[in-house]
Structure formats: C-alpha cells, structure tokens
C-alpha cells in the first residue's frame, strides 16, 4: 500500500482557533480522507506550536503560567477538531518530552557537520510572528502583521543557512513539484537566488522553549523547534529516526501551509533537514488567506469569525463544503457568513438535499422501501451513467491537483444532471400508470444509484451527511470504505432496503440564522476577552477586584508623536504613541475634544496589554486613558511632573 504523509501547520497555542485556523485543517482532513479512498495508507498530523515569546506574553497577560495556557489552548484546538470531524491520525505538541529529543538530535547532527556556530545577533524581530524582520538596527515593520519590530541584540547560535543556497536552488530545479502553486515556487527561487544569510537559531531572552544542549541559558528559536515537530509527530524520537512509523512515513508527501509561512517551510526547513542528512518533503503547498472584512482573518487583527456558531446552526459539513467550494485553493478568498448561508441553502439544502429526499420518498412510496430491479436502461439512464463516470474522473483529477473547488464543481454536474433527470422522467407520473412500472423501476434505480455514487464522491468533504445518506441507501459501513477505482455505475443491489426520507440539510431562513450566528459570535468574543478570574461580587455595592486582577492591566506612560483623523468619522483619531520600548498605533474617540495638532508631544496613559482591535478598519493597539465630563466629552489623563516614557502605573 503506498503511504501518504500529510501535515497541517502546528498552530500557535496562544489563542482560541477561528475559521482561519480551521481552514488548513479542514482541507487536510478532506485530502486525507480522499487519499485513503484512493488506497493510500495515510498518516495525517496536526498539532500545536507551544513555545516562544508570544506564548510567554499571552500567559503573562492572563496571569497564568505558559504551561497552563498551552494546556488550555491545546485542549480548545482538539475540541474544535473533534467538532469539525477532523480524523487526524497523529497529534504533536512541541512541549512533549519526545519532541525535545527530536530537536536536540537535529541540532547535534547539524553541529557535527559544521553548520552551527556562535555569534552576535543584532536586529529587528517581530514577537507576534516570531520573525527576524531585518538584520539591521534601523526601525522596520513586520512584513506579516505590519507592526513595528522590536530591536534586539544578543549572543546566539547561528545556523549556516548561506551554505544551502546552491543545494536549495538545485533541489527546486530538480523537483518542480516541491513548492506549489508554481507562482509561489517562483517567489521562493527569486528570494533564494538573491542570497541567503545565516540565521540565529537560539534565543537568550526567552525562557519558554527547548533548552540548547550543553548551554541551557539558550532556548531554541521557535521555528527550528516547531518545524521539527513534523518529525516528532510520526515517532522520530521513539525510533531515533531509524525505523518504525517514522521510517514508514517520512518524508512527508505534503506540508499544507498558509502563504505567510512559506519561507520557513521552503527555505529554512529543507536546509535544516539537509544539515541533519534527512530526506526532504515531497511537496509544500502554500494556500492563500481567508479574508474577513478585507483583511487576513487573524486574532491579532481582531477580525475573526468562529467555527462554533456555524457548526451549531448549520453543521460542520456546511463549513467544510463552503470553504472548499467557495475559495479557489491557493488564492485568497473572502469569508462571509451571508455567502455561507446562501451556499448552504442553494447547494446543500436545495440541490443535494432535495435530490436525496425526493429519491428516498419515492423509493419508500412506490417501491416499498427497496431498491427496485431496473428494467432495460434507455438513453436517459446511459447519459446519467456517463455523467457519473465523467464526474468521478474530473473530480479525481482535480483533487489530485489540490483543486478542490473544481472537484466539487465536477460533482455538482452529477447532482444537477440527476435532478434534471427526475424532472424529465417524472417518476411521480409513471407511478400512476400500471403499464409504466418497469420504466418507474429503471428511473428510481438510476436516481438511487446516482445518489450512491454521490455519497462516495462527497464523503471526504461531507463525512457526516454522506455517512447518513449511505445508511439511508441501505449500505453497510461508511462510504469512505469504498475504493475509488472500484466505483462504477450499477453497483447498487436491487432488493436493498432503503430508509425513510429525511432532510440531510434542512433549509434555513437566512436573516434569522445570520442574527443567531452574530449573537453567538458576540458571546464567544465576550468570553474570550473576559479576565481569567471573574470579579468577586460583594453583598452590597459594586463588585470588587483583587490587587492581582488590577495588576493584569498594564498601563504605561506614553507620548503622542502623531495624530490624524480617521477618515469617515468625526470622533476618531489615529495616534502614534511612543511607549518607550516601541511605537503603538492607538485609535481614540477624542476628536470632539482635541484637535490633532494640540496632542503632539502630550504625555498620556496607555493601556498596553489590550487585545488589538479594529475601529473603522484601522487597527488600534492599546487604549488611551481618559475621564468623561457630564456632557460625555473625554478629558485625557496626564502628568504634571516629569516621568519617563514607558513607566508603569500601579
Ligand atoms: N506556529 C506556526 C506554524 C508552525 S508549523 C511548523 C504558525 N501558526 S499559526 O497559528 O499562526 O497558524 C498558521 C496557519 O493557520 C497558517 O499557515 C494557515 O495555514 C492557517 N491560517 C491562520 N489564519 C488564516 C487565514 N486567515 N486564512 C487562511 N489560513 C489561515 O504560523
């Protein structure tokens, strides 16, 4: 049996997963199920990336330990994967003991071959994306999130990435399938051709990480750590890279990732592997972003949609179908609740759901709940059978090329044809005419057979609904047990008992569902933003908080360096505030009381550890403290004596 090893990225366990984080996992789950139906022995790995500065900071913000935070968040990921029906076979957490072994072994191997040395790192680093933004000390913004990168300088261990420029270019040349889609491959080739600098792979300023062998003051750079998780997850440590599951599944067949992490996967990762003399993955596929409100859906930007309301109101299959059908895989695509509900009603409830319920109703009513023995097949049946064969072929071709939306379009050719077939053959009219019984049997057999084939084709995308449909068609087991190369027209056995018609996808009232989804989203947002420990209510008067609760609010002295109105509002100003360690962009509702120019140079109090959010499309990364007059106008809090920038208020 050929093997197929597929991975999702290992998700940062610093926040709750959202639709964007679920996207890659849903795609991989679909692909894993599809490959199994092609006869492969599939290993499907997902997991969580649990080290690094942003985890340390997120934990500090909540007043808990990093270990507690990652336990909690990892649990949230697992729970969501379960709700979404993700059938992964392997799960890895980068805080597991076996992973420490992998990372240290990788390092030792690279060191033995002379690819690691000690040096001084000076440069700009984005703590949000764990990205070395520039090796110069000049201020610069993170290319991924756009926030100012922090300045840092420390003694580090370096990886000789520069030694791999040629070997990497040769590999890209010899293996055109290594980086996909092709336009991404070209981007990477251009980047590497411009020259590669050595990279720092240890940190001294961070404690929450894997200790460096023989020098425990350093921990591993998170990307060296996280990427090696692809080895740990299939048992590298257990077999020391020699046998067992690891030898069976490595190298990975596909690392599925979002485009923002392509450089780590297509440049660093193969170099780390070559340095350790391990074979390289076959394909790295970088897909586009799900956009929400015109921007990448992302927790740090505050524009996320959550999966849970969708699962509860429409079911996990609906989300899977929508994402795979609506977004051309590889390109960016918009996510909208409205489009989701529209697709659900039109494609799932109407097209597929109606085909199933009409067919099952007629089997129950006219054939006593049994698949009839078909009479002779006419041209209409031959055409339907031909469409089924063509759909199967086009679907396989598309899925083999990761063109999921095209694959679903091919399947919908069969759904549409089967519905038309029923309209044209009118079995409900045939049923009233005793002489037409053989014809009726042929028609209902053909409709049921089309449904059976659809259940198989759609199983990777709609595992729950197709499993139910399979039962209703009287089939045993699960449609995913069918091998695609054995699937052909005529496999349905006459005499099989069929079940009652039931709506696989009940139609929903759009505006009502959208309202309910929005209310549920708000609820999640409130819970997510709420402090870890609730304020203790007292018998009389307002509730009190403890000093620890107060300590969780990080307020700093800042100075306003720039101010301008936010277009389209008369209340908001976009401020650039220097808080000593960095410049923060804050949007404040003070335009009614202050003119931008009178704010420049003013010292203010900034809450610096609030979750970023977007106001009128502009990111606000903190809050300026102000009191309110009786007429509602704000008065900024300020200092009358000298106080250094960045000083903490307590
Ligand atoms: N921890 C690293 C990956 C290490 S892999 C060894 C990381 N984690 S992440 O939590 O930020 O998640 C990254 C992945 O989530 C992206 O590469 C992408 O696959 C998925 N997505 C997160 N937001 C997304 C969108 N808005 N749209 C599409 N995919 C998104 O990077």
XYZ file of C-alpha atoms and ligand atoms in Angstrom:
681
model
C 0.000 0.000 0.000
C 1.512 3.363 -0.886
C 1.893 5.672 2.079
C 0.816 9.300 2.204
C 2.031 11.594 4.977
C 0.191 14.890 5.223
C 0.633 17.692 7.770
C -1.108 20.881 8.826
C 0.992 23.655 10.344
C 1.364 23.319 14.087
C -0.879 26.081 15.369
C 0.259 28.608 17.920
C -1.424 27.690 21.164
C -1.723 31.312 22.213
C -5.374 31.865 21.424
C -8.599 30.206 20.556
C -8.796 28.775 16.995
C -11.020 30.560 14.464
C -12.281 29.865 10.958
C -8.887 30.908 9.515
C -7.017 28.399 11.675
C -9.576 25.720 10.839
C -9.186 26.264 7.091
C -5.934 24.364 6.534
C -7.033 21.606 8.877
C -10.342 21.121 7.051
C -8.589 20.995 3.714
C -6.096 18.447 5.033
C -8.830 16.342 6.562
C -10.599 16.244 3.209
C -7.395 15.361 1.416
C -6.544 12.649 3.965
C -9.959 11.054 3.527
C -9.657 11.308 -0.255
C -6.195 9.683 -0.300
C -7.487 6.827 1.840
C -10.232 6.263 -0.708
C -7.506 6.153 -3.364
C -5.970 3.280 -1.411
C -3.150 5.043 0.422
C -2.002 4.312 3.945
C -2.425 7.846 5.273
C -0.715 9.477 8.219
C -2.306 12.839 8.962
C -0.540 15.007 11.504
C -1.711 18.144 13.211
C -0.683 19.718 16.485
C 0.209 22.798 18.429
C 3.266 25.046 18.498
C 3.619 25.863 22.172
C 6.890 27.697 22.740
C 8.125 31.216 22.224
C 7.760 34.747 23.290
C 4.203 35.330 22.216
C 3.058 32.367 24.307
C 5.045 33.702 27.256
C 3.421 37.101 26.822
C -0.094 35.810 26.311
C 0.233 33.808 29.531
C 1.578 36.800 31.443
C -1.359 38.882 30.230
C -3.748 36.344 31.701
C -1.712 35.957 34.886
C -1.140 32.221 34.352
C 1.900 30.099 33.557
C 2.797 29.355 29.910
C 2.278 25.645 30.612
C -1.227 26.291 31.861
C -2.007 28.489 28.874
C -0.855 25.965 26.284
C -2.684 23.135 28.022
C -5.854 25.152 27.935
C -5.486 26.254 24.326
C -4.327 22.900 23.036
C -7.488 21.483 24.522
C -9.519 24.072 22.606
C -7.888 23.034 19.355
C -8.552 19.371 19.978
C -12.168 20.062 20.936
C -12.730 22.069 17.773
C -11.122 19.404 15.592
C -13.473 16.892 17.125
C -16.499 19.095 16.459
C -15.384 19.537 12.871
C -14.909 15.790 12.420
C -11.164 16.032 11.791
C -9.848 12.473 11.596
C -6.153 13.100 12.215
C -4.040 10.073 12.955
C -1.197 11.837 14.778
C -1.053 14.858 17.050
C 2.054 16.576 18.320
C 2.622 19.221 20.959
C 6.002 20.916 20.902
C 6.150 20.810 24.698
C 6.230 17.000 24.747
C 9.374 15.321 26.073
C 9.769 13.273 22.864
C 9.935 16.498 20.897
C 12.837 17.822 22.980
C 14.701 14.730 21.893
C 13.984 15.355 18.204
C 15.056 18.996 18.277
C 18.255 18.329 20.168
C 19.095 15.413 17.889
C 18.567 17.543 14.788
C 20.857 20.165 16.241
C 23.588 17.679 17.163
C 23.551 16.279 13.655
C 23.823 19.747 12.113
C 26.565 20.725 14.565
C 28.628 17.639 13.795
C 28.635 18.679 10.163
C 29.776 22.204 10.982
C 26.545 24.049 10.263
C 26.175 25.689 13.693
C 28.349 28.404 15.287
C 28.175 31.105 17.971
C 27.775 34.791 17.026
C 26.056 38.039 17.948
C 22.609 38.759 16.697
C 21.552 42.373 16.255
C 18.405 43.278 14.512
C 14.689 43.733 14.443
C 12.411 40.922 15.471
C 8.634 40.663 15.409
C 7.445 38.985 18.567
C 3.950 38.490 17.185
C 5.062 36.431 14.208
C 8.372 35.180 15.612
C 10.037 36.634 12.595
C 13.512 38.104 12.218
C 12.408 41.136 10.291
C 15.780 42.658 9.494
C 19.409 42.230 10.424
C 19.865 45.964 10.651
C 19.070 48.067 13.690
C 17.079 50.582 11.655
C 13.392 50.657 12.655
C 11.301 48.471 10.423
C 7.853 46.983 10.375
C 6.983 43.331 10.324
C 6.056 42.326 6.745
C 3.403 39.954 8.047
C 1.463 41.951 10.627
C 2.740 45.463 9.871
C 3.600 46.263 13.469
C 6.929 47.857 14.398
C 9.542 45.182 15.020
C 11.489 45.292 18.274
C 15.212 45.966 18.474
C 17.315 43.219 19.966
C 20.939 42.208 20.362
C 22.271 39.067 21.992
C 24.790 36.277 21.703
C 23.181 33.441 19.772
C 23.907 30.232 17.996
C 23.689 30.568 14.241
C 22.721 28.148 11.525
C 24.809 28.312 8.343
C 21.864 28.843 6.017
C 24.157 30.541 3.496
C 25.787 27.160 2.802
C 22.496 25.875 1.407
C 21.796 28.430 -1.280
C 23.081 26.248 -4.119
C 21.748 22.924 -2.825
C 18.313 24.519 -2.369
C 18.254 26.053 -5.841
C 19.284 22.705 -7.297
C 16.541 20.965 -5.379
C 13.879 23.435 -6.597
C 15.156 22.905 -10.129
C 15.137 19.112 -9.992
C 11.779 18.863 -8.198
C 9.285 21.287 -9.710
C 6.570 19.761 -7.524
C 8.441 20.722 -4.332
C 6.800 24.137 -3.961
C 3.240 24.612 -5.148
C 1.433 26.505 -6.611
C 4.019 27.319 -9.307
C 3.853 31.101 -8.766
C 4.902 30.570 -5.152
C 7.804 28.442 -6.324
C 8.998 31.328 -8.463
C 8.811 33.685 -5.467
C 10.962 31.361 -3.400
C 13.502 30.843 -6.183
C 13.850 34.633 -6.542
C 14.309 35.023 -2.795
C 16.973 32.338 -2.531
C 18.770 33.498 -5.672
C 19.211 36.916 -4.053
C 21.429 35.260 -1.432
C 20.866 33.671 1.956
C 22.214 34.958 5.263
C 22.906 32.720 8.228
C 20.118 32.762 10.795
C 20.116 32.784 14.546
C 18.540 29.609 15.900
C 18.801 30.203 19.639
C 17.464 32.871 21.999
C 18.679 34.022 25.357
C 15.912 36.465 26.153
C 13.212 33.793 26.145
C 12.822 31.098 28.755
C 9.813 29.252 27.459
C 11.473 26.988 24.954
C 13.540 23.858 24.410
C 16.930 24.151 26.141
C 20.023 24.192 23.972
C 22.105 21.071 24.582
C 25.163 21.930 26.764
C 24.170 25.609 27.065
C 20.815 25.790 28.830
C 20.839 29.594 29.030
C 19.709 29.426 25.421
C 16.497 28.017 24.102
C 15.816 27.067 20.505
C 14.390 29.599 18.091
C 10.726 28.653 17.750
C 10.835 27.848 14.053
C 13.693 25.372 14.459
C 11.669 23.849 17.251
C 8.250 23.894 15.548
C 9.278 22.582 12.129
C 10.953 19.586 13.731
C 7.500 18.717 15.090
C 6.757 17.174 11.691
C 9.356 14.518 12.584
C 8.360 14.067 16.218
C 4.711 13.580 15.324
C 5.372 10.328 13.472
C 7.748 8.851 16.005
C 11.217 10.196 15.194
C 12.272 10.143 18.836
C 10.891 6.688 19.559
C 12.945 5.118 16.761
C 15.751 7.681 16.727
C 14.945 8.230 13.093
C 15.823 4.629 12.204
C 12.685 2.546 11.852
C 9.076 2.116 12.924
C 6.411 4.565 11.890
C 8.967 7.237 11.197
C 10.748 5.182 8.588
C 7.413 4.218 7.077
C 6.046 7.746 6.672
C 8.972 10.142 6.357
C 9.482 12.118 4.126
C 6.175 13.947 4.224
C 4.201 13.897 0.993
C 2.550 17.262 1.599
C 3.114 20.019 4.132
C -0.019 22.132 3.733
C 0.513 25.690 4.941
C -0.681 29.284 4.616
C 1.359 31.503 2.299
C 2.779 33.641 5.135
C 4.894 30.760 6.398
C 6.213 29.560 3.057
C 9.744 30.866 3.548
C 10.145 28.910 6.770
C 8.931 25.753 5.079
C 10.524 26.049 1.662
C 13.888 27.566 2.648
C 14.703 27.006 6.322
C 13.114 23.600 6.740
C 14.794 21.840 3.802
C 18.114 23.380 4.891
C 17.637 22.115 8.475
C 16.844 18.679 7.071
C 19.810 18.630 4.687
C 22.086 19.654 7.559
C 20.805 16.668 9.527
C 21.040 14.423 6.459
C 17.348 13.666 6.350
C 15.273 13.371 3.156
C 13.160 16.366 2.149
C 9.362 16.506 1.941
C 7.889 15.931 -1.493
C 5.585 18.946 -1.689
C 4.937 22.118 0.223
C 1.647 23.644 -0.780
C 1.062 27.251 0.258
C -2.560 28.286 0.120
C -3.993 31.803 0.295
C -5.697 33.590 3.130
C -9.276 33.705 4.155
C -10.096 37.371 4.214
C -12.694 38.788 6.528
C -13.589 42.456 6.286
C -10.952 42.813 3.504
C -8.029 41.656 5.667
C -6.428 38.366 6.615
C -8.630 36.811 9.273
C -6.414 36.851 12.302
C -6.692 37.011 16.052
C -4.036 39.677 16.308
C -6.014 41.901 13.959
C -9.233 41.191 15.839
C -11.261 40.314 12.702
C -12.108 36.696 13.251
C -15.144 34.503 12.757
C -15.501 31.440 14.931
C -16.499 27.959 13.820
C -18.710 27.002 16.726
C -21.815 29.043 15.793
C -21.647 27.689 12.241
C -21.286 24.124 13.452
C -24.170 24.510 15.845
C -26.572 26.143 13.393
C -25.646 24.548 10.052
C -23.381 21.628 10.938
C -19.679 21.055 10.363
C -20.250 19.699 6.841
C -21.677 23.071 5.825
C -18.492 24.891 6.819
C -16.305 22.283 5.116
C -18.297 22.485 1.909
C -18.409 26.270 1.868
C -14.668 26.731 2.360
C -13.702 24.163 -0.231
C -16.272 25.234 -2.796
C -16.124 29.000 -2.468
C -12.381 29.598 -2.245
C -10.118 28.679 -5.150
C -7.457 26.763 -3.268
C -4.124 28.544 -3.462
C -5.645 32.018 -3.763
C -7.038 34.400 -1.174
C -10.791 34.189 -0.702
C -13.420 36.133 1.158
C -15.218 34.609 4.059
C -18.735 35.845 4.680
C -21.499 34.436 6.821
C -24.023 35.539 4.256
C -22.329 33.680 1.398
C -22.036 30.649 3.644
C -25.776 30.550 4.337
C -26.574 31.192 0.674
C -24.386 28.267 -0.421
C -25.869 26.088 2.263
C -29.424 26.761 1.105
C -28.759 26.551 -2.608
C -26.208 23.769 -2.981
C -26.730 21.588 0.067
C -30.388 22.016 1.062
C -31.763 22.565 -2.435
C -29.641 20.656 -4.935
C -28.235 17.746 -2.973
C -30.762 17.584 -0.118
C -33.775 17.662 -2.441
C -32.336 15.018 -4.721
C -31.866 12.734 -1.728
C -35.230 13.358 -0.136
C -37.204 13.111 -3.390
C -35.493 9.853 -4.312
C -35.870 8.292 -0.877
C -39.505 9.405 -0.616
C -40.345 7.793 -3.944
C -38.466 4.592 -3.082
C -40.499 4.378 0.119
C -43.791 5.246 -1.550
C -43.592 3.372 -4.864
C -41.150 0.545 -4.160
C -41.969 -0.403 -0.560
C -38.642 0.992 0.661
C -36.493 -1.220 -1.576
C -34.120 -0.641 -4.448
C -36.118 -1.917 -7.455
C -34.854 -4.322 -10.073
C -34.290 -1.936 -13.010
C -35.942 -2.543 -16.339
C -33.934 -2.055 -19.531
C -31.831 1.137 -19.452
C -32.786 3.790 -22.002
C -30.688 6.654 -23.369
C -31.528 8.904 -20.384
C -30.058 6.344 -17.956
C -26.997 5.870 -20.165
C -26.455 9.627 -20.159
C -26.750 9.812 -16.394
C -24.299 6.924 -16.023
C -21.912 8.717 -18.394
C -22.113 11.900 -16.335
C -21.359 9.888 -13.196
C -18.244 8.428 -14.807
C -17.141 11.827 -16.115
C -17.711 13.467 -12.715
C -15.684 10.787 -10.979
C -12.802 11.260 -13.367
C -12.835 15.062 -13.279
C -13.145 15.031 -9.501
C -10.124 12.772 -9.109
C -8.068 14.814 -11.478
C -8.954 17.999 -9.623
C -8.363 16.614 -6.123
C -5.030 15.151 -7.237
C -4.014 18.709 -8.115
C -5.423 20.234 -4.909
C -8.127 21.965 -6.983
C -10.899 21.297 -4.520
C -13.441 23.794 -5.796
C -13.043 22.428 -9.318
C -13.559 18.907 -7.951
C -16.777 19.976 -6.273
C -17.991 21.639 -9.451
C -17.431 18.323 -11.222
C -19.503 16.529 -8.599
C -22.245 19.101 -8.933
C -22.545 18.233 -12.619
C -23.865 14.905 -11.466
C -26.133 16.444 -8.793
C -27.639 18.793 -11.389
C -27.995 16.094 -14.004
C -29.703 13.726 -11.555
C -32.187 16.427 -10.552
C -32.901 17.198 -14.225
C -33.283 13.515 -14.910
C -36.040 13.281 -12.318
C -37.786 16.328 -13.727
C -37.617 14.883 -17.233
C -38.555 11.292 -16.461
C -41.321 12.292 -13.999
C -41.417 9.139 -11.881
C -44.401 10.550 -9.944
C -46.423 10.439 -13.192
C -45.125 6.970 -14.102
C -46.248 5.758 -10.666
C -49.901 6.366 -11.554
C -49.744 4.164 -14.641
C -49.566 0.366 -14.101
C -48.058 -0.144 -17.562
C -45.111 2.096 -16.674
C -43.931 0.103 -13.679
C -40.770 -1.319 -15.365
C -39.892 2.195 -16.518
C -40.528 3.560 -12.991
C -38.203 0.885 -11.602
C -35.454 1.883 -14.040
C -35.810 5.550 -13.186
C -35.770 5.095 -9.426
C -32.890 2.674 -9.651
C -30.896 5.220 -11.661
C -31.703 8.034 -9.225
C -30.713 5.892 -6.245
C -27.527 4.805 -7.974
C -26.594 8.418 -8.717
C -27.118 9.145 -5.020
C -24.921 6.221 -4.009
C -22.139 7.460 -6.243
C -22.553 10.966 -4.896
C -22.300 9.675 -1.323
C -18.918 8.170 -2.204
C -17.590 11.165 -4.111
C -18.664 13.604 -1.437
C -17.540 11.522 1.542
C -14.227 13.383 2.019
C -15.977 16.756 2.035
C -19.251 15.918 3.783
C -18.325 12.971 6.022
C -21.331 13.285 8.317
C -24.090 13.797 5.763
C -22.764 11.139 3.380
C -22.482 8.635 6.175
C -26.172 9.181 6.938
C -27.096 9.036 3.261
C -25.184 5.762 2.978
C -27.302 4.257 5.739
C -30.496 5.568 4.183
C -29.487 3.854 0.946
C -29.224 0.616 2.910
C -25.437 0.352 2.587
C -23.321 -1.028 5.367
C -20.195 0.586 6.782
C -19.237 4.001 5.524
C -18.865 5.397 2.006
C -15.203 6.148 2.744
C -14.534 2.422 2.772
C -15.169 2.310 -0.971
C -12.022 2.405 -3.086
C -12.460 4.973 -5.819
C -11.042 2.793 -8.568
C -13.755 0.198 -7.899
C -16.582 2.706 -8.056
C -18.705 2.279 -11.138
C -22.298 2.602 -12.248
C -24.567 -0.328 -11.385
C -23.114 -1.263 -8.005
C -26.389 -0.763 -6.135
C -28.006 -4.126 -5.410
C -31.736 -4.453 -6.209
C -33.678 -5.511 -3.132
C -31.582 -3.387 -0.743
C -33.824 -1.836 1.912
C -33.801 1.955 1.896
C -34.615 4.249 4.765
C -37.198 6.972 5.158
C -36.623 10.370 3.580
C -35.166 12.849 5.988
C -33.722 16.262 5.282
C -29.935 15.938 5.204
C -29.616 19.718 5.149
C -32.807 21.395 6.382
C -33.377 24.723 4.647
C -32.848 27.740 6.876
C -34.243 31.245 6.988
C -31.240 33.375 6.120
C -31.771 36.550 8.120
C -32.789 34.617 11.210
C -29.741 32.359 11.062
C -27.414 35.297 10.461
C -28.786 37.061 13.508
C -28.366 33.994 15.681
C -24.827 33.466 14.407
C -23.924 37.063 15.184
C -25.309 36.738 18.724
C -23.320 33.547 19.306
C -20.159 35.163 17.933
C -20.584 38.057 20.355
C -20.959 35.628 23.200
C -17.703 33.865 22.300
C -15.907 37.178 21.930
C -17.062 38.276 25.347
C -15.928 35.032 26.926
C -12.601 35.119 25.120
C -11.868 38.685 26.171
C -13.049 38.198 29.745
C -10.476 38.093 32.523
C -9.424 34.619 33.643
C -10.859 35.049 37.123
C -14.229 36.761 37.440
C -14.523 39.748 39.786
C -15.877 38.730 43.173
C -19.285 40.232 43.793
C -19.915 41.599 47.311
C -23.212 41.635 49.172
C -23.526 45.395 48.954
C -22.267 47.814 46.358
C -20.433 47.141 43.081
C -18.241 44.082 42.688
C -14.614 44.294 43.853
C -11.490 43.038 42.171
C -8.313 41.779 43.807
C -4.956 43.504 43.500
C -3.949 40.679 41.159
C -6.859 41.492 38.885
C -5.689 45.081 38.801
C -2.102 44.045 38.141
C -3.237 42.379 34.954
C -3.911 45.784 33.407
C -0.591 47.058 32.074
C -0.700 50.884 31.935
C 2.302 52.855 30.702
C 3.351 56.422 30.227
C 3.358 57.304 26.540
C 3.896 60.367 24.389
C 1.790 61.185 21.355
C 4.054 61.630 18.333
C 1.497 61.832 15.542
C -2.257 62.315 15.298
C -4.683 62.420 12.393
C -8.419 61.961 11.904
C -9.702 58.538 10.870
C -11.416 59.127 7.501
C -15.188 58.813 7.538
C -15.687 59.579 11.244
C -15.766 62.787 13.251
C -14.999 61.147 16.555
C -11.888 59.023 15.990
C -8.229 59.999 15.851
C -5.413 57.696 14.796
C -2.493 58.288 17.192
C 1.108 57.069 17.121
C 2.169 56.815 20.737
C 5.741 56.254 21.893
C 5.678 53.986 24.960
C 9.435 53.801 25.415
C 10.026 50.295 24.083
C 8.019 50.762 20.878
C 5.633 52.951 18.935
C 1.983 51.989 19.212
C -0.892 52.885 16.955
C -3.978 53.658 19.008
C -7.372 54.783 17.765
C -9.096 57.062 20.310
C -12.586 58.586 20.316
C -11.381 62.056 21.292
C -11.685 64.062 18.080
C -14.645 66.001 19.502
C -12.476 67.426 22.305
C -8.953 67.641 20.883
C -7.510 68.860 17.611
C -4.764 66.535 16.268
C -2.039 69.219 16.371
C -2.589 70.082 20.048
C -1.946 66.464 21.017
C 1.600 66.161 19.632
C 4.139 65.839 22.448
C 1.472 65.270 25.083
C 2.178 62.631 27.763
C -0.705 60.228 28.276
C -1.555 56.950 29.980
C -1.835 53.941 27.655
C -3.273 50.522 28.458
C -0.774 48.427 26.513
C -1.930 44.855 27.027
C -5.385 45.023 25.491
C -6.160 42.685 22.615
C -5.719 44.728 19.407
C -8.977 45.579 17.639
C -10.092 47.365 14.523
C -12.100 50.553 14.566
C -13.420 51.662 11.171
C -10.862 49.390 9.564
C -7.906 50.878 11.467
C -6.008 48.736 13.931
C -5.914 50.005 17.495
C -3.216 48.518 19.638
C -3.948 49.820 23.122
C -6.171 52.419 24.768
C -5.595 55.964 25.986
C -6.990 56.543 29.487
C -9.468 59.416 29.807
C -12.190 60.616 32.159
C -15.586 61.713 30.874
C -17.323 65.029 31.610
C -21.094 65.059 32.281
C -21.719 66.017 28.630
C -19.806 62.867 27.579
C -16.704 64.668 26.271
C -13.385 62.990 27.148
C -10.528 64.526 29.181
C -7.143 62.866 28.750
C -5.309 61.701 31.841
C -1.862 63.333 32.022
C 1.100 64.147 34.334
C 2.157 67.480 35.782
C 5.636 66.277 36.779
C 8.425 64.665 34.750
C 8.003 60.941 34.203
C 9.952 58.633 31.866
C 8.289 57.102 28.817
C 7.247 53.519 29.390
C 6.992 53.855 33.206
C 4.320 51.527 34.544
C 1.336 52.807 36.525
C 0.382 50.844 39.584
N 3.092 28.018 14.551
C 3.267 28.452 13.218
C 3.372 27.282 12.276
C 4.476 26.334 12.601
S 4.469 24.975 11.524
C 5.777 24.076 11.952
C 2.077 29.309 12.805
N 0.952 29.104 13.497
S -0.445 29.910 13.313
O -1.292 29.544 14.411
O -0.195 31.298 13.118
O -1.168 29.275 12.123
C -0.729 29.310 10.917
C -1.639 28.652 9.924
O -3.042 28.831 10.171
C -1.411 29.339 8.604
O -0.255 28.939 7.967
C -2.625 28.915 7.890
O -2.409 27.617 7.480
C -3.717 28.978 8.964
N -4.399 30.266 8.977
C -4.478 31.161 10.012
N -5.229 32.229 9.626
C -5.641 32.031 8.362
C -6.424 32.752 7.452
N -6.979 33.906 7.747
N -6.606 32.210 6.240
C -6.075 31.007 5.880
N -5.332 30.305 6.704
C -5.105 30.785 7.933
O 2.224 30.071 11.867
